[in-house]
CSV table of C-alpha atoms and ligand atoms in Angstrom, one decimal:
chain,number,residue,atom,x,y,z
A,1,MET,CA,-22.7,-2.7,-43.0
A,2,LEU,CA,-20.8,-5.9,-43.4
A,3,ASN,CA,-22.7,-8.7,-41.8
A,4,VAL,CA,-20.8,-11.8,-41.0
A,5,GLY,CA,-23.6,-14.3,-40.8
A,6,GLN,CA,-26.4,-14.1,-38.3
A,7,ILE,CA,-25.8,-16.3,-35.4
A,8,GLU,CA,-28.6,-18.6,-34.2
A,9,GLU,CA,-27.6,-19.0,-30.6
A,10,GLY,CA,-24.9,-17.2,-28.7
A,11,PHE,CA,-24.0,-13.6,-28.0
A,12,VAL,CA,-22.6,-10.5,-29.6
A,13,LEU,CA,-20.1,-8.1,-28.0
A,14,ASP,CA,-20.8,-4.8,-29.6
A,15,HIS,CA,-19.2,-1.3,-29.3
A,16,ILE,CA,-15.8,-2.7,-28.6
A,17,GLN,CA,-13.2,0.1,-29.0
A,18,ALA,CA,-11.9,-0.2,-32.6
A,19,GLY,CA,-8.8,-2.4,-32.7
A,20,LYS,CA,-9.4,-4.2,-29.4
A,21,SER,CA,-11.4,-7.2,-30.5
A,22,LEU,CA,-8.4,-9.5,-30.8
A,23,ALA,CA,-7.2,-8.6,-27.3
A,24,ILE,CA,-10.7,-9.4,-26.0
A,25,TYR,CA,-10.7,-12.6,-28.0
A,26,HIS,CA,-7.6,-13.7,-26.1
A,27,LEU,CA,-8.7,-12.3,-22.8
A,28,LEU,CA,-11.9,-14.4,-22.9
A,29,GLN,CA,-9.8,-17.3,-23.9
A,30,LEU,CA,-11.8,-17.9,-27.0
A,31,ASP,CA,-8.7,-19.2,-28.6
A,32,LYS,CA,-8.8,-22.2,-26.3
A,33,LEU,CA,-12.5,-22.9,-26.9
A,34,ASP,CA,-14.0,-24.7,-29.8
A,35,TYR,CA,-16.7,-22.2,-30.7
A,36,THR,CA,-17.5,-20.4,-33.9
A,37,VAL,CA,-16.3,-16.8,-33.5
A,38,ALA,CA,-16.6,-13.9,-35.9
A,39,ILE,CA,-14.2,-11.0,-35.3
A,40,ILE,CA,-15.3,-7.8,-37.0
A,41,LYS,CA,-12.8,-5.0,-37.0
A,42,ASN,CA,-13.4,-1.4,-37.8
A,43,ALA,CA,-17.2,-1.6,-38.3
A,44,ARG,CA,-18.9,1.8,-38.7
A,45,SER,CA,-20.5,3.0,-35.6
A,46,ASN,CA,-22.8,5.9,-35.1
A,47,LYS,CA,-21.5,6.6,-31.6
A,48,HIS,CA,-17.7,6.3,-32.1
A,49,GLY,CA,-17.0,6.4,-35.8
A,50,LYS,CA,-15.4,2.9,-35.7
A,51,LYS,CA,-15.9,-0.1,-33.5
A,52,ASP,CA,-15.1,-3.8,-33.3
A,53,ILE,CA,-17.7,-6.5,-32.8
A,54,LEU,CA,-17.3,-10.1,-31.7
A,55,LYS,CA,-20.0,-12.7,-32.4
A,56,ILE,CA,-19.6,-15.9,-30.5
A,57,GLU,CA,-21.8,-18.9,-31.1
A,58,CYS,CA,-22.1,-20.6,-27.7
A,59,ASP,CA,-24.1,-20.5,-24.5
A,60,ILE,CA,-23.2,-17.2,-22.7
A,61,THR,CA,-22.6,-19.1,-19.5
A,62,LYS,CA,-19.7,-20.9,-21.0
A,63,VAL,CA,-17.6,-17.7,-21.1
A,64,ASN,CA,-16.6,-15.6,-18.2
A,65,LEU,CA,-17.5,-12.1,-19.1
A,66,ASP,CA,-16.6,-10.5,-15.8
A,67,VAL,CA,-13.3,-9.2,-17.0
A,68,LEU,CA,-15.0,-7.2,-19.8
A,69,ALA,CA,-16.2,-4.6,-17.4
A,70,LEU,CA,-12.6,-4.1,-16.3
A,71,ILE,CA,-11.5,-3.2,-19.8
A,72,ASP,CA,-14.4,-1.2,-21.1
A,73,LYS,CA,-17.9,-0.8,-19.6
A,74,ASN,CA,-19.1,0.6,-22.9
A,75,ILE,CA,-19.1,-2.8,-24.5
A,76,THR,CA,-22.6,-4.1,-24.9
A,77,VAL,CA,-23.6,-7.7,-24.6
A,78,ASN,CA,-26.5,-9.0,-26.7
A,79,VAL,CA,-27.7,-12.4,-26.1
A,80,ILE,CA,-29.1,-14.1,-29.2
A,81,LYS,CA,-31.5,-17.0,-29.3
A,82,ASN,CA,-33.1,-18.3,-32.6
A,83,GLY,CA,-31.4,-15.4,-34.4
A,84,GLU,CA,-33.0,-12.7,-32.3
A,85,ILE,CA,-31.7,-10.5,-29.5
A,86,ILE,CA,-33.5,-11.7,-26.4
A,87,ASP,CA,-31.4,-10.0,-23.7
A,88,LYS,CA,-28.9,-7.2,-23.2
A,89,LYS,CA,-26.5,-7.7,-20.4
A,90,GLU,CA,-25.1,-4.9,-18.3
A,91,LEU,CA,-21.5,-5.2,-17.4
A,92,SER,CA,-20.6,-4.9,-13.8
A,93,LEU,CA,-17.3,-5.0,-12.1
A,94,PRO,CA,-16.4,-8.4,-10.6
A,95,LYS,CA,-15.8,-8.5,-6.9
A,96,GLU,CA,-12.8,-10.6,-7.4
A,97,ILE,CA,-10.6,-11.4,-10.4
A,98,LYS,CA,-8.4,-14.4,-10.4
A,99,ASN,CA,-5.4,-14.9,-12.7
A,100,ILE,CA,-6.4,-12.1,-15.1
A,101,ILE,CA,-4.1,-9.3,-13.9
A,102,GLN,CA,-0.8,-9.9,-12.3
A,103,CYS,CA,0.5,-8.2,-9.3
A,104,LYS,CA,3.3,-6.0,-10.4
A,105,ASN,CA,4.7,-5.3,-6.9
A,106,PRO,CA,8.1,-6.9,-6.8
A,107,ARG,CA,7.8,-7.1,-3.0
A,108,CYS,CA,4.6,-9.1,-3.2
A,109,ILE,CA,4.6,-12.8,-2.2
A,110,THR,CA,3.0,-13.6,-5.6
A,111,SER,CA,6.4,-12.8,-7.2
A,112,ILE,CA,8.1,-15.8,-5.6
A,113,GLU,CA,5.5,-18.3,-4.3
A,114,GLN,CA,4.9,-21.1,-6.8
A,115,GLY,CA,1.3,-21.9,-7.9
A,116,LEU,CA,-0.2,-19.0,-6.1
A,117,PRO,CA,-3.2,-17.5,-7.9
A,118,HIS,CA,-3.0,-13.7,-8.6
A,119,ILE,CA,-6.2,-12.4,-7.0
A,120,PHE,CA,-7.4,-8.9,-7.1
A,121,VAL,CA,-10.3,-7.7,-4.9
A,122,LEU,CA,-12.6,-4.8,-5.7
A,123,SER,CA,-11.8,-2.5,-2.7
A,124,ASP,CA,-13.6,0.6,-3.9
A,125,GLU,CA,-16.5,0.1,-6.2
A,126,LYS,CA,-17.1,3.8,-6.8
A,127,LYS,CA,-13.5,4.6,-7.8
A,128,GLU,CA,-13.2,1.2,-9.5
A,129,ILE,CA,-10.1,0.3,-7.5
A,130,TYR,CA,-8.8,-3.2,-7.3
A,131,ARG,CA,-6.2,-4.3,-4.8
A,132,CYS,CA,-4.0,-7.3,-4.7
A,133,LYS,CA,-5.4,-9.7,-2.1
A,134,TYR,CA,-2.0,-10.3,-0.7
A,135,CYS,CA,-0.1,-7.0,-0.7
A,136,GLU,CA,-3.0,-4.6,-1.3
A,137,GLU,CA,-1.1,-2.9,-4.2
A,138,LYS,CA,-3.6,-0.8,-6.2
A,139,TYR,CA,-4.7,-1.7,-9.7
A,140,ASN,CA,-7.1,0.7,-11.3
A,141,GLU,CA,-5.9,1.4,-14.8
A,142,ARG,CA,-8.5,-0.5,-16.8
A,143,ALA,CA,-6.3,-3.5,-17.6
A,144,GLN,CA,-4.4,-1.5,-20.1
A,145,GLN,CA,-1.6,-4.0,-20.1
A,146,PHE,CA,-3.8,-6.6,-21.8
A,147,MET,CA,-4.8,-4.2,-24.5
A,148,ARG,CA,-1.3,-4.0,-25.7
A,149,TRP,CA,-1.2,-7.6,-27.0
B,1,MET,CA,-10.3,-20.1,13.7
B,2,ARG,CA,-8.9,-16.6,13.4
B,3,HIS,CA,-5.7,-15.1,12.2
B,4,LEU,CA,-4.3,-11.7,12.6
B,5,MET,CA,-3.1,-10.2,9.3
B,6,SER,CA,-3.9,-6.5,9.7
B,7,PRO,CA,-4.8,-4.3,12.7
B,8,MET,CA,-8.1,-3.7,11.1
B,9,ASP,CA,-9.0,-7.3,11.4
B,10,PHE,CA,-10.4,-6.6,14.8
B,11,THR,CA,-13.4,-4.3,15.4
B,12,THR,CA,-12.9,-1.6,18.0
B,13,ALA,CA,-15.1,-3.6,20.4
B,14,GLU,CA,-12.8,-6.7,19.8
B,15,LEU,CA,-9.8,-4.5,20.4
B,16,ASP,CA,-11.3,-3.2,23.7
B,17,ALA,CA,-11.7,-6.8,24.8
B,18,LEU,CA,-8.1,-7.6,23.8
B,19,PHE,CA,-6.8,-4.5,25.6
B,20,ASP,CA,-8.8,-5.3,28.7
B,21,LEU,CA,-7.3,-8.7,28.7
B,22,ALA,CA,-3.8,-7.2,28.3
B,23,ALA,CA,-4.4,-4.8,31.1
B,24,ASP,CA,-5.5,-7.7,33.3
B,25,ILE,CA,-2.3,-9.6,32.4
B,26,GLU,CA,-0.3,-6.6,33.4
B,27,LYS,CA,-2.1,-6.4,36.8
B,28,GLN,CA,-2.0,-10.1,37.7
B,29,PRO,CA,0.4,-12.0,35.5
B,30,GLN,CA,0.4,-15.0,37.8
B,31,VAL,CA,-3.2,-15.8,36.8
B,32,TYR,CA,-2.0,-16.3,33.3
B,33,ALA,CA,1.3,-18.1,33.9
B,34,HIS,CA,-0.1,-21.6,32.9
B,35,LYS,CA,-2.8,-20.7,30.5
B,36,CYS,CA,-0.8,-22.1,27.6
B,37,ASP,CA,0.7,-25.1,29.3
B,38,GLY,CA,1.5,-27.7,26.6
B,39,LYS,CA,1.0,-25.3,23.7
B,40,ILE,CA,3.7,-24.4,21.2
B,41,LEU,CA,4.3,-21.1,19.4
B,42,ALA,CA,6.2,-21.3,16.2
B,43,THR,CA,8.2,-18.2,15.3
B,44,CYS,CA,8.8,-18.4,11.5
B,45,PHE,CA,11.1,-15.4,10.8
B,46,TYR,CA,12.2,-15.3,7.2
B,47,GLU,CA,14.1,-12.2,8.0
B,48,PRO,CA,15.7,-11.3,11.3
B,49,SER,CA,13.8,-9.1,13.7
B,50,THR,CA,15.2,-9.9,17.1
B,51,ARG,CA,13.0,-7.6,19.1
B,52,THR,CA,9.7,-8.8,17.6
B,53,ARG,CA,10.7,-12.4,17.8
B,54,LEU,CA,11.8,-12.1,21.5
B,55,SER,CA,8.6,-10.3,22.3
B,56,PHE,CA,6.5,-13.2,20.9
B,57,GLU,CA,8.7,-15.8,22.5
B,58,SER,CA,8.7,-14.1,25.9
B,59,ALA,CA,4.9,-13.7,25.6
B,60,MET,CA,4.4,-17.4,25.0
B,61,LEU,CA,6.9,-18.5,27.7
B,62,SER,CA,5.1,-16.2,30.2
B,63,LEU,CA,1.9,-18.0,29.4
B,64,GLY,CA,3.5,-21.4,30.3
B,65,GLY,CA,3.8,-22.4,26.6
B,66,ASN,CA,6.9,-23.4,24.6
B,67,VAL,CA,8.4,-21.9,21.5
B,68,LEU,CA,10.3,-23.2,18.4
B,69,GLY,CA,11.1,-21.7,15.1
B,70,PHE,CA,13.8,-20.1,12.9
B,71,SER,CA,15.0,-16.6,12.8
B,72,ASP,CA,16.2,-16.0,9.3
B,73,ALA,CA,15.5,-17.5,5.9
B,74,GLY,CA,19.1,-18.6,5.4
B,75,SER,CA,18.9,-21.2,8.1
B,76,SER,CA,15.4,-22.4,7.1
B,77,SER,CA,13.8,-24.5,4.4
B,78,ALA,CA,13.1,-21.3,2.5
B,79,ALA,CA,16.8,-21.3,1.6
B,80,LYS,CA,16.2,-24.6,-0.3
B,81,GLY,CA,13.3,-22.9,-2.1
B,82,GLU,CA,10.4,-24.3,-0.2
B,83,SER,CA,7.2,-22.4,-0.6
B,84,VAL,CA,5.5,-20.6,2.3
B,85,SER,CA,2.4,-22.8,1.8
B,86,ASP,CA,4.5,-26.0,2.2
B,87,THR,CA,6.4,-24.7,5.1
B,88,ILE,CA,3.3,-23.7,7.1
B,89,ARG,CA,1.7,-27.1,6.6
B,90,THR,CA,4.8,-28.6,8.1
B,91,VAL,CA,5.0,-26.1,10.9
B,92,ALA,CA,1.4,-26.6,11.7
B,93,CYS,CA,2.1,-30.3,12.6
B,94,PHE,CA,4.6,-29.1,15.2
B,95,SER,CA,2.9,-26.2,16.8
B,96,ASP,CA,-0.5,-24.7,17.9
B,97,ILE,CA,0.0,-21.1,16.7
B,98,CYS,CA,2.5,-19.4,14.4
B,99,ALA,CA,4.0,-15.9,14.2
B,100,MET,CA,5.4,-15.2,10.8
B,101,ARG,CA,7.7,-12.5,9.6
B,102,HIS,CA,8.5,-12.4,5.9
B,103,PRO,CA,10.1,-9.8,3.6
B,104,LYS,CA,7.5,-10.5,0.9
B,105,GLU,CA,4.1,-8.7,1.4
B,106,GLY,CA,1.2,-11.0,1.8
B,107,ALA,CA,3.3,-14.1,2.8
B,108,PRO,CA,1.5,-14.5,6.2
B,109,MET,CA,-1.8,-14.4,4.4
B,110,VAL,CA,-0.7,-17.3,2.1
B,111,ALA,CA,0.4,-19.1,5.3
B,112,ALA,CA,-3.0,-18.4,6.9
B,113,SER,CA,-4.9,-19.8,4.0
B,114,HIS,CA,-3.0,-23.1,4.1
B,115,ALA,CA,-2.7,-23.5,7.9
B,116,ASP,CA,-5.1,-25.2,10.3
B,117,ILE,CA,-3.5,-23.2,13.2
B,118,PRO,CA,-3.8,-19.4,13.8
B,119,VAL,CA,-1.2,-17.3,12.0
B,120,ILE,CA,-0.1,-13.9,13.3
B,121,ASN,CA,1.5,-11.6,10.8
B,122,ALA,CA,4.7,-10.5,12.6
B,123,GLY,CA,5.6,-8.1,9.8
B,124,ASP,CA,5.4,-8.6,6.0
B,125,GLY,CA,7.8,-6.3,4.2
B,126,GLY,CA,6.5,-2.7,4.0
B,127,HIS,CA,2.9,-3.9,4.2
B,128,GLN,CA,1.6,-4.6,7.7
B,129,HIS,CA,3.0,-5.1,11.2
B,130,PRO,CA,-0.3,-5.4,13.2
B,131,THR,CA,1.2,-6.4,16.5
B,132,GLN,CA,3.2,-3.1,16.5
B,133,THR,CA,0.0,-1.2,16.0
B,134,LEU,CA,-1.7,-3.1,18.7
B,135,THR,CA,1.3,-2.3,20.9
B,136,ASP,CA,1.0,1.4,20.1
B,137,LEU,CA,-2.7,1.4,20.9
B,138,LEU,CA,-2.4,-0.5,24.1
B,139,THR,CA,0.4,1.9,25.2
B,140,ILE,CA,-1.7,4.9,24.6
B,141,ARG,CA,-4.8,3.4,26.2
B,142,SER,CA,-2.9,2.3,29.3
B,143,LEU,CA,-1.0,5.5,29.8
B,144,LYS,CA,-3.5,8.0,28.7
B,145,GLY,CA,-6.5,6.1,29.8
B,146,ARG,CA,-8.3,6.5,26.5
B,147,LEU,CA,-8.1,6.1,22.7
B,148,ASN,CA,-10.1,9.2,21.9
B,149,ASN,CA,-9.9,13.0,22.3
B,150,PHE,CA,-6.3,13.8,21.7
B,151,THR,CA,-3.9,15.4,19.3
B,152,ILE,CA,-1.1,13.1,18.1
B,153,GLY,CA,2.0,14.3,16.3
B,154,LEU,CA,3.7,11.8,14.0
B,155,CYS,CA,7.3,12.8,13.2
B,156,GLY,CA,10.0,11.6,10.9
B,157,ASP,CA,9.6,9.3,8.0
B,158,LEU,CA,5.9,9.5,7.3
B,159,LYS,CA,6.2,8.3,3.7
B,160,PHE,CA,7.6,4.9,4.1
B,161,GLY,CA,6.9,4.2,7.8
B,162,ARG,CA,4.3,1.5,7.7
B,163,THR,CA,3.9,1.7,11.5
B,164,VAL,CA,2.8,5.2,11.1
B,165,HIS,CA,0.3,4.4,8.3
B,166,SER,CA,-1.2,1.5,10.3
B,167,LEU,CA,-1.5,3.6,13.4
B,168,ILE,CA,-3.3,6.4,11.6
B,169,GLU,CA,-5.7,3.9,10.0
B,170,ALA,CA,-6.4,2.4,13.4
B,171,LEU,CA,-6.8,5.7,15.2
B,172,VAL,CA,-9.3,7.2,12.8
B,173,ARG,CA,-11.8,4.7,14.2
B,174,TYR,CA,-11.9,6.6,17.5
B,175,ASP,CA,-13.5,9.9,18.2
B,176,ASN,CA,-12.0,13.4,18.1
B,177,ILE,CA,-8.4,12.6,17.1
B,178,LYS,CA,-6.4,15.3,15.5
B,179,PHE,CA,-3.3,14.4,13.5
B,180,VAL,CA,-0.2,16.6,13.2
B,181,PHE,CA,2.2,15.3,10.6
B,182,ILE,CA,5.8,16.5,11.0
B,183,SER,CA,8.2,15.5,8.3
B,184,PRO,CA,10.6,16.8,5.7
B,185,GLU,CA,9.0,17.5,2.3
B,186,GLU,CA,10.6,14.3,0.9
B,187,LEU,CA,9.1,12.1,3.5
B,188,ARG,CA,5.5,13.5,3.7
B,189,VAL,CA,2.6,11.2,4.5
B,190,PRO,CA,1.3,9.6,1.3
B,191,ASP,CA,-1.7,11.0,-0.5
B,192,TYR,CA,-3.9,8.0,0.2
B,193,ILE,CA,-3.7,8.8,3.9
B,194,THR,CA,-4.6,12.5,3.5
B,195,GLU,CA,-7.3,11.6,1.0
B,196,MET,CA,-8.8,9.2,3.6
B,197,LEU,CA,-8.6,11.8,6.3
B,198,ASN,CA,-10.3,14.4,4.0
B,199,GLU,CA,-13.0,12.0,3.1
B,200,LYS,CA,-13.8,11.3,6.8
B,201,SER,CA,-13.4,15.0,7.7
B,202,ILE,CA,-10.7,14.2,10.2
B,203,PRO,CA,-8.5,17.2,11.1
B,204,TYR,CA,-4.8,17.1,10.3
B,205,GLU,CA,-2.0,19.5,9.8
B,206,GLU,CA,1.3,19.1,8.1
B,207,HIS,CA,4.4,20.8,9.4
B,208,ILE,CA,8.1,20.7,8.7
B,209,SER,CA,9.3,22.0,12.1
B,210,LEU,CA,8.8,20.0,15.3
B,211,GLU,CA,9.6,22.9,17.6
B,212,ASP,CA,6.7,25.0,16.2
B,213,THR,CA,4.1,22.4,16.9
B,214,ILE,CA,5.3,20.3,19.8
B,215,ALA,CA,3.5,22.4,22.4
B,216,ASN,CA,0.1,21.4,20.9
B,217,LEU,CA,0.6,17.7,21.2
B,218,ASP,CA,-0.8,15.2,23.6
B,219,LEU,CA,1.2,12.4,22.0
B,220,LEU,CA,4.3,12.4,19.9
B,221,TYR,CA,5.1,9.4,17.8
B,222,MET,CA,8.7,9.5,16.6
B,223,THR,CA,10.0,7.3,13.8
B,224,ARG,CA,13.3,6.3,12.4
B,225,VAL,CA,14.5,7.5,9.0
B,226,GLN,CA,15.8,4.3,7.5
B,227,ARG,CA,18.9,4.2,5.4
B,228,GLU,CA,17.4,1.6,3.0
B,229,ARG,CA,14.7,4.0,1.9
B,230,PHE,CA,17.1,6.2,0.1
B,231,PHE,CA,18.7,6.0,-3.2
B,232,ASN,CA,21.7,8.0,-2.3
B,233,GLU,CA,23.7,8.4,0.9
B,234,GLU,CA,23.6,12.2,0.6
B,235,ASP,CA,19.9,12.4,1.0
B,236,TYR,CA,20.0,10.0,3.9
B,237,VAL,CA,22.6,11.9,5.8
B,238,ARG,CA,20.9,15.2,5.2
B,239,LEU,CA,17.5,13.9,6.4
B,240,LYS,CA,18.4,11.5,9.2
B,241,ASP,CA,19.2,14.2,11.7
B,242,PHE,CA,16.4,16.5,10.6
B,243,TYR,CA,14.5,15.8,13.8
B,244,ILE,CA,16.3,15.0,16.9
B,245,LEU,CA,14.2,15.1,20.0
B,246,ASP,CA,16.2,16.5,22.8
B,247,LYS,CA,15.7,18.1,26.2
B,248,LYS,CA,15.3,21.5,24.7
B,249,LYS,CA,12.4,20.5,22.4
B,250,MET,CA,10.9,18.5,25.3
B,251,SER,CA,10.8,21.7,27.4
B,252,LEU,CA,8.3,23.1,24.9
B,253,ALA,CA,6.0,20.2,25.2
B,254,LYS,CA,3.0,19.7,27.5
B,255,GLU,CA,3.7,18.2,31.0
B,256,ASP,CA,1.7,15.1,30.1
B,257,MET,CA,2.7,14.6,26.5
B,258,LEU,CA,3.9,11.1,25.9
B,259,VAL,CA,6.7,10.2,23.5
B,260,LEU,CA,6.3,6.9,21.7
B,261,HIS,CA,8.7,5.2,19.3
B,262,PRO,CA,8.5,1.8,17.6
B,263,LEU,CA,12.2,1.2,18.2
B,264,PRO,CA,15.0,0.6,17.4
B,265,ARG,CA,16.0,4.3,17.5
B,266,VAL,CA,19.2,5.5,15.9
B,267,ASN,CA,19.6,9.0,17.1
B,268,GLU,CA,16.3,10.7,16.5
B,269,ILE,CA,15.7,10.7,20.2
B,270,SER,CA,18.6,11.9,22.2
B,271,VAL,CA,19.4,9.6,25.1
B,272,GLU,CA,19.1,12.6,27.5
B,273,VAL,CA,15.3,12.3,26.9
B,274,ASP,CA,15.2,8.7,28.2
B,275,GLU,CA,15.0,9.9,31.8
B,276,ASP,CA,12.1,12.2,31.1
B,277,LYS,CA,9.0,10.6,32.5
B,278,ARG,CA,7.1,11.5,29.3
B,279,ALA,CA,9.4,9.2,27.4
B,280,VAL,CA,7.5,5.9,27.3
B,281,TYR,CA,9.1,4.0,24.5
B,282,PHE,CA,10.6,1.3,26.7
B,283,LYS,CA,7.3,0.9,28.5
B,284,GLN,CA,5.9,0.5,25.0
B,285,VAL,CA,8.1,-2.6,24.6
B,286,GLN,CA,6.6,-4.0,27.8
B,287,TYR,CA,3.1,-3.4,26.5
B,288,GLY,CA,4.1,-5.1,23.3
B,289,LYS,CA,4.6,-8.2,25.3
B,290,TYR,CA,1.3,-7.9,27.1
B,291,VAL,CA,-0.6,-7.4,23.9
B,292,ARG,CA,1.0,-10.4,22.3
B,293,MET,CA,0.1,-12.5,25.4
B,294,ALA,CA,-3.5,-11.3,25.1
B,295,LEU,CA,-3.4,-12.0,21.3
B,296,ILE,CA,-2.1,-15.5,21.7
B,297,LEU,CA,-4.7,-16.3,24.3
B,298,THR,CA,-7.5,-14.8,22.1
B,299,LEU,CA,-6.5,-16.7,19.0
B,300,LEU,CA,-6.0,-19.9,20.8
B,301,GLU,CA,-9.5,-19.3,22.4
B,302,LEU,CA,-8.0,-19.6,25.8
B,303,ALA,CA,-9.0,-16.1,26.9
C,1,ZN,ZN1,0.5,-8.2,-4.7
């Protein structure tokens, strides 16, 4: 398998659904950060045939990974130190997401009030249902709109 | 400091305290006539709702307080494009408590998060109208003497009627309530309500005919079929008269069944029913004032 440089310190997002790595790159706002990032598309995967991988050379705390669970819980996070995997992180749904998804309800105050953050609150953990903090509009399709970028 | 955004903001114990206070206000209003001396209620109504605004204003005046405010967005700073968060910060300098009505859902919550005075949601679009729900609960509690052990029929627009949804959510917290939903197919209660009832194993029935089921009801909550909910006039005209409560239907009902309605009615309750002692929708308006008085006192911590 193609191996784009071992990273010394950082983390690897593995088992990204094939073709989605760029969307995740943007979602994690890696385009705005000055870290070395390797984007690997269509790597062979035993599980799914093909997968994408992101290798990011920076301290894991510098990037907010909460939103990943929203998109795909199958993504695995390997934390690398001195070139070795020292930890695998489980993705869990964040209790609150701010300015990641937008409320689509045209009757919601977020549609007119300037400077108001779009906040969604996890209202049902089992069913993975998020609701707009203001109008309680449901949002539970796994952030599909982002994946269209 | 507390606000009121949704009827579920209060626990049933807190509601009991609120309703006890409202009942005491009803019994001896003179005791409360000066509780809010020197206090000001701001009614910020970004869309007109005369009944709700008058109820709030009357409540505050009867507590000895004063009122100020605006009654539609056109005459307010909102017309100049001022945000809710800026408006409330200004209003908070002029008043001690605010009742806000806004066509956009969640606007009162934005206000509450920027205000250092209590904010009451006086209706935000199709979202919440908690003081209506508190009014309904107080009416039932005062006239039935309880908030448990009854069968309640909800009739009319059960799909879009937010007062119905809030009332159902509030009532499921009490024991042994059975719901009977009476509506045309097009205006059935939404799935999230029936799913919630199924999950909690709360009994409910769905009917199209009011005549067939009215005899089983302890309470009948009528609602208006609103013109603005329909895409075409034809559907509206066909459905608006689907359920008209008249003397004939009332003759099938229990002797002590109560008829409630959030008002305004159009023609879904025939005026001939008004003189029936079971018709309590005008008493309901009175309870709406008492519950708002109790709410103002509670939120101002003057209770
Ligand atoms: Zn919203």
